[in-house]
Tab-separated table of C-alpha atoms in Angstrom:
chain	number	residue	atom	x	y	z
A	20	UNK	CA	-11.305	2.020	-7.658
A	21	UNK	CA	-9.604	-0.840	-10.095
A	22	UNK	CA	-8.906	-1.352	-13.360
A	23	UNK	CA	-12.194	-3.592	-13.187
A	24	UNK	CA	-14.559	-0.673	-11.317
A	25	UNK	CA	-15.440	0.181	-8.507
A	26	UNK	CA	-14.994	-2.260	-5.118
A	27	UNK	CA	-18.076	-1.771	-2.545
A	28	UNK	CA	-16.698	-3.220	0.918
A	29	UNK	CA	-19.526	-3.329	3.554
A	30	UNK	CA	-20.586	-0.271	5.275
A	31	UNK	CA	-22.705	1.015	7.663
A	32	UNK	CA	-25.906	3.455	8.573
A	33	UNK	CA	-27.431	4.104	11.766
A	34	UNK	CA	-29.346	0.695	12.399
A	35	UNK	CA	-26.497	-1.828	11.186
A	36	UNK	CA	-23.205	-2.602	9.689
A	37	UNK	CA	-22.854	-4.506	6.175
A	38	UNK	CA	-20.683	-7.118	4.896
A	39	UNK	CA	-21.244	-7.234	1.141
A	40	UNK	CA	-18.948	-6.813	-1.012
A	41	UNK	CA	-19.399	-6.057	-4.688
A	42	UNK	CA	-17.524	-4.600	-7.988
A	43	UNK	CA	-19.637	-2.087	-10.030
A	44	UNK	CA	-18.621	-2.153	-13.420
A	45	UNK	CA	-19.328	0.176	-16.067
A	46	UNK	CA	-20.463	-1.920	-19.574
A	47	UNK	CA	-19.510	0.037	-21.969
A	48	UNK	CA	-21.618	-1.675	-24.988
A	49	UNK	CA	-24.606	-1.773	-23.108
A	50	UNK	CA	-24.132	1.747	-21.550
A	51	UNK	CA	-25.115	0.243	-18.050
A	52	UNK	CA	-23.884	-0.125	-14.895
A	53	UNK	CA	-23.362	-3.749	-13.433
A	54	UNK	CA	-23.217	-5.111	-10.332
A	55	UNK	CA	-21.235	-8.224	-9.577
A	56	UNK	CA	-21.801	-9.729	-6.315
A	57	UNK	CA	-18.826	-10.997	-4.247
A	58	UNK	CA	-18.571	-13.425	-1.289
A	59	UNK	CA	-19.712	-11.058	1.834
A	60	UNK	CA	-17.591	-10.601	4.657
A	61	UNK	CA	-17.749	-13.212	7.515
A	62	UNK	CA	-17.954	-10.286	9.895
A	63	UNK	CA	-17.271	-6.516	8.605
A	64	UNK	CA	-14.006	-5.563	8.791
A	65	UNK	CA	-11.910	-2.872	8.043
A	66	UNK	CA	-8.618	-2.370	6.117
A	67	UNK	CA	-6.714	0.633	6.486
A	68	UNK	CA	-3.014	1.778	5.962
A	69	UNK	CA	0.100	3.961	5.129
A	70	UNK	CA	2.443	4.943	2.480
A	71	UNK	CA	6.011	4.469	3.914
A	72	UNK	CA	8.871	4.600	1.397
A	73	UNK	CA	11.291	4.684	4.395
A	74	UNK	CA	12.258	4.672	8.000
A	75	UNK	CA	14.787	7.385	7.957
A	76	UNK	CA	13.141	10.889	8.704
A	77	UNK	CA	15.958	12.900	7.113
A	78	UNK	CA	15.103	11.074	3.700
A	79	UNK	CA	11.313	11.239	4.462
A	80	UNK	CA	11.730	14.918	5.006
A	81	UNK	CA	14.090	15.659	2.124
A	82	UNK	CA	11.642	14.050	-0.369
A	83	UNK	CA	8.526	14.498	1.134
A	84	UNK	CA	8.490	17.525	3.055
A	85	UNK	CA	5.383	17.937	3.690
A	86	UNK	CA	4.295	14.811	4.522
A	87	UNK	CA	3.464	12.959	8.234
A	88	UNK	CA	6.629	11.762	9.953
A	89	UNK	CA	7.980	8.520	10.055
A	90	UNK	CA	7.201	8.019	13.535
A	91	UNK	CA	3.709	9.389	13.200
A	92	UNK	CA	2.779	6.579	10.433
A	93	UNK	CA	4.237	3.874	12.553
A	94	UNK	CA	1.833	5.051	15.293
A	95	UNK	CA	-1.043	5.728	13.075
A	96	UNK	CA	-0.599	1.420	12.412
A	97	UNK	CA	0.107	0.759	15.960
A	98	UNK	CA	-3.600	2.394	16.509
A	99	UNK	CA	-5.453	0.848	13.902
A	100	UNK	CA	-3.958	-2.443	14.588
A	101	UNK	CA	-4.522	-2.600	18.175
A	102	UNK	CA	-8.321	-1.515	17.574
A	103	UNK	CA	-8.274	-4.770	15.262
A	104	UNK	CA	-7.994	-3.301	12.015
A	105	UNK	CA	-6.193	-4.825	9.344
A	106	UNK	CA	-3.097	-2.843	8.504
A	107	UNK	CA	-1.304	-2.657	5.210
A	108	UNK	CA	1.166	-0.297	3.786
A	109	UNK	CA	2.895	0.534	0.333
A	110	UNK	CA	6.287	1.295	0.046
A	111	UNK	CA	7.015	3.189	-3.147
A	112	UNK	CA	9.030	4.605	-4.578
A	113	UNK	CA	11.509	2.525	-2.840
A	114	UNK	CA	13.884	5.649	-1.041
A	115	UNK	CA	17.336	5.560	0.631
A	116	UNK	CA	17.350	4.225	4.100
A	117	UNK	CA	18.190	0.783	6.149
A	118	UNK	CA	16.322	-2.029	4.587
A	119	UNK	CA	16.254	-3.759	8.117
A	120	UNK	CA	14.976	-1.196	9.964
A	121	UNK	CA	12.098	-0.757	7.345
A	122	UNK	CA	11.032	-4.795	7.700
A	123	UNK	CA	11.378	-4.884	11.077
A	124	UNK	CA	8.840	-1.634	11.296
A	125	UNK	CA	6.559	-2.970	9.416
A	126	UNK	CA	6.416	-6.463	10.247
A	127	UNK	CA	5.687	-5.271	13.767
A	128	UNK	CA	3.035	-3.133	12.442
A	129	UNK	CA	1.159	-4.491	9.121
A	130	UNK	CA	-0.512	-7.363	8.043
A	131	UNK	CA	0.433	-6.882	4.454
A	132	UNK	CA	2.818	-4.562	2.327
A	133	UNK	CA	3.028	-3.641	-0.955
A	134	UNK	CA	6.114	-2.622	-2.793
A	135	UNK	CA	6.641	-0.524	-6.046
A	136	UNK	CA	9.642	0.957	-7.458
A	137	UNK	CA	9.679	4.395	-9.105
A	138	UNK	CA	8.027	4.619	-12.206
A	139	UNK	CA	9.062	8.388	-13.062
A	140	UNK	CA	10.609	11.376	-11.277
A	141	UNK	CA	9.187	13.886	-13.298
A	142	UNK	CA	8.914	17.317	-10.963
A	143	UNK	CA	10.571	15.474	-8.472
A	144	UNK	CA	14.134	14.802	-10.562
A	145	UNK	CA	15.923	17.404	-8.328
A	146	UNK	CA	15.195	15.680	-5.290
A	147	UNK	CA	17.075	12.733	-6.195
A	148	UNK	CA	20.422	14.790	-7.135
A	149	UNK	CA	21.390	14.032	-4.119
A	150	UNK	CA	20.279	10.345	-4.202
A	151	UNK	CA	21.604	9.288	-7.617
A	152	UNK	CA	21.413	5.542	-7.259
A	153	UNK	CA	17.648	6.120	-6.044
A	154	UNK	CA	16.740	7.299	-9.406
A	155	UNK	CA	18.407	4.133	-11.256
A	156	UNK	CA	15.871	1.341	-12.263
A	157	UNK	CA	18.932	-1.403	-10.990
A	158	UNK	CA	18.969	0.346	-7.611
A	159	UNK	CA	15.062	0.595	-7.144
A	160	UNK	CA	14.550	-3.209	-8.175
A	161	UNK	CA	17.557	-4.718	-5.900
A	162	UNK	CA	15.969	-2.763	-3.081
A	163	UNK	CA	12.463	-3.748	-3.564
A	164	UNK	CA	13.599	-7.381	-4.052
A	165	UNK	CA	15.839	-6.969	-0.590
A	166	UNK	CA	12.960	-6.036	1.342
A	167	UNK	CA	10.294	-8.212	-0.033
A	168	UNK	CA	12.811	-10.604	0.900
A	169	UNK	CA	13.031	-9.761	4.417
A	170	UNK	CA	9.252	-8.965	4.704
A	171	UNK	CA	8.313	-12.655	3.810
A	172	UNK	CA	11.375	-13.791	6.190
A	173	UNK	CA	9.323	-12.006	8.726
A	174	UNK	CA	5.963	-13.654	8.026
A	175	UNK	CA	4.212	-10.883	6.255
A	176	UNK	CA	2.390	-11.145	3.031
A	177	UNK	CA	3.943	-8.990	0.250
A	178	UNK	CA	1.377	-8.224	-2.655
A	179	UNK	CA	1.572	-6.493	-5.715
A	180	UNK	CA	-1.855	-6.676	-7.476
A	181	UNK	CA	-4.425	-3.851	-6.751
A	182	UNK	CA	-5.921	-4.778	-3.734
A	183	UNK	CA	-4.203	-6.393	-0.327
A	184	UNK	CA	-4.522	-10.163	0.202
A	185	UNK	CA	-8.180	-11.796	1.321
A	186	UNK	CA	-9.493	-8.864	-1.433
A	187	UNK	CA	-7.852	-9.666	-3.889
A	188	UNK	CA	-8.930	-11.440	-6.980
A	189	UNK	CA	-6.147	-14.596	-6.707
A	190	UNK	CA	-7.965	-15.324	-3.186
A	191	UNK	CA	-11.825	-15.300	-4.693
């Protein structure tokens, strides 16, 4: 889902695979749906990916406890991207741990990254007692900026809009 509707991305059933691609869009004054048709796929393809606010498993586990390890993410991309899928991941909120390390990982691993900062701690504010400077707004933006930085350095597109480049609505 977007902010515009709902993105269809190809498919398939039992007889074939699809490449269309189109937005359904609810109209509210007209109380119908819409379909908008977008340019189909040359060949179907997938897109798949990771959250991965760090590379340092002591922070992963402190703030995400319950969550995959680091090294299980970098080999979930690893296995996607050697099967030929298109791997992307989003690193937010940006979390303690070294900035080169991160880049390198995912360079090595993703097609595309996104990067976010925090945008609230809310029941999560006692995590980052220990990790004041994570929580401060200065903190979160240097670091995002750093690793964009470094990401691009490393050939790898860095996006911010909804959707990864080649589906997003800047390359239409």
């Amino acid at each position: 889902s977007t902010r515009h509707g709902v993105l269809c991305i190809g498919g398939n059933d039992a007889g074939r695979t699809y490449a269309d691609v189109f937005l359904l869009q609810w109209i509210p004054q007209t109380q119908q749906l819409s379909q908008v048709s977008l340019p189909p796929f040359p060949t179907p393809r997938a897109y798949a990916g990771v959250s991965l606010p760090t590379v340092d498993d002591d922070v992963r586990r402190h703030f995400e406890p319950r969550a995959a390890s680091v090294s299980d993410r970098l080999g979930i991309l690893e296995r996607l991207r050697s099967a030929g899928i298109r791997t992307m991941a989003v690193v937010q909120p940006m979390l303690p741990g070294p900035l080169p390390e991160l880049a390198q990982a995912l360079a090595e691993r993703c097609d595309s990254v996104s990067i976010d900062v925090l945008r609230g701690e809310y029941e999560a504010a006692p995590l980052f007692d220990d990790h004041p400077d994570a929580r401060t707004d200065g903190w979160q933006a240097t670091r995002a900026d750093e690793l964009a930085q470094r990401l691009e350095e490393l050939g790898v597109a860095v996006w911010d809009s909804e959707l990864p480049p080649g589906l997003s609505e800047d390359s239409r």
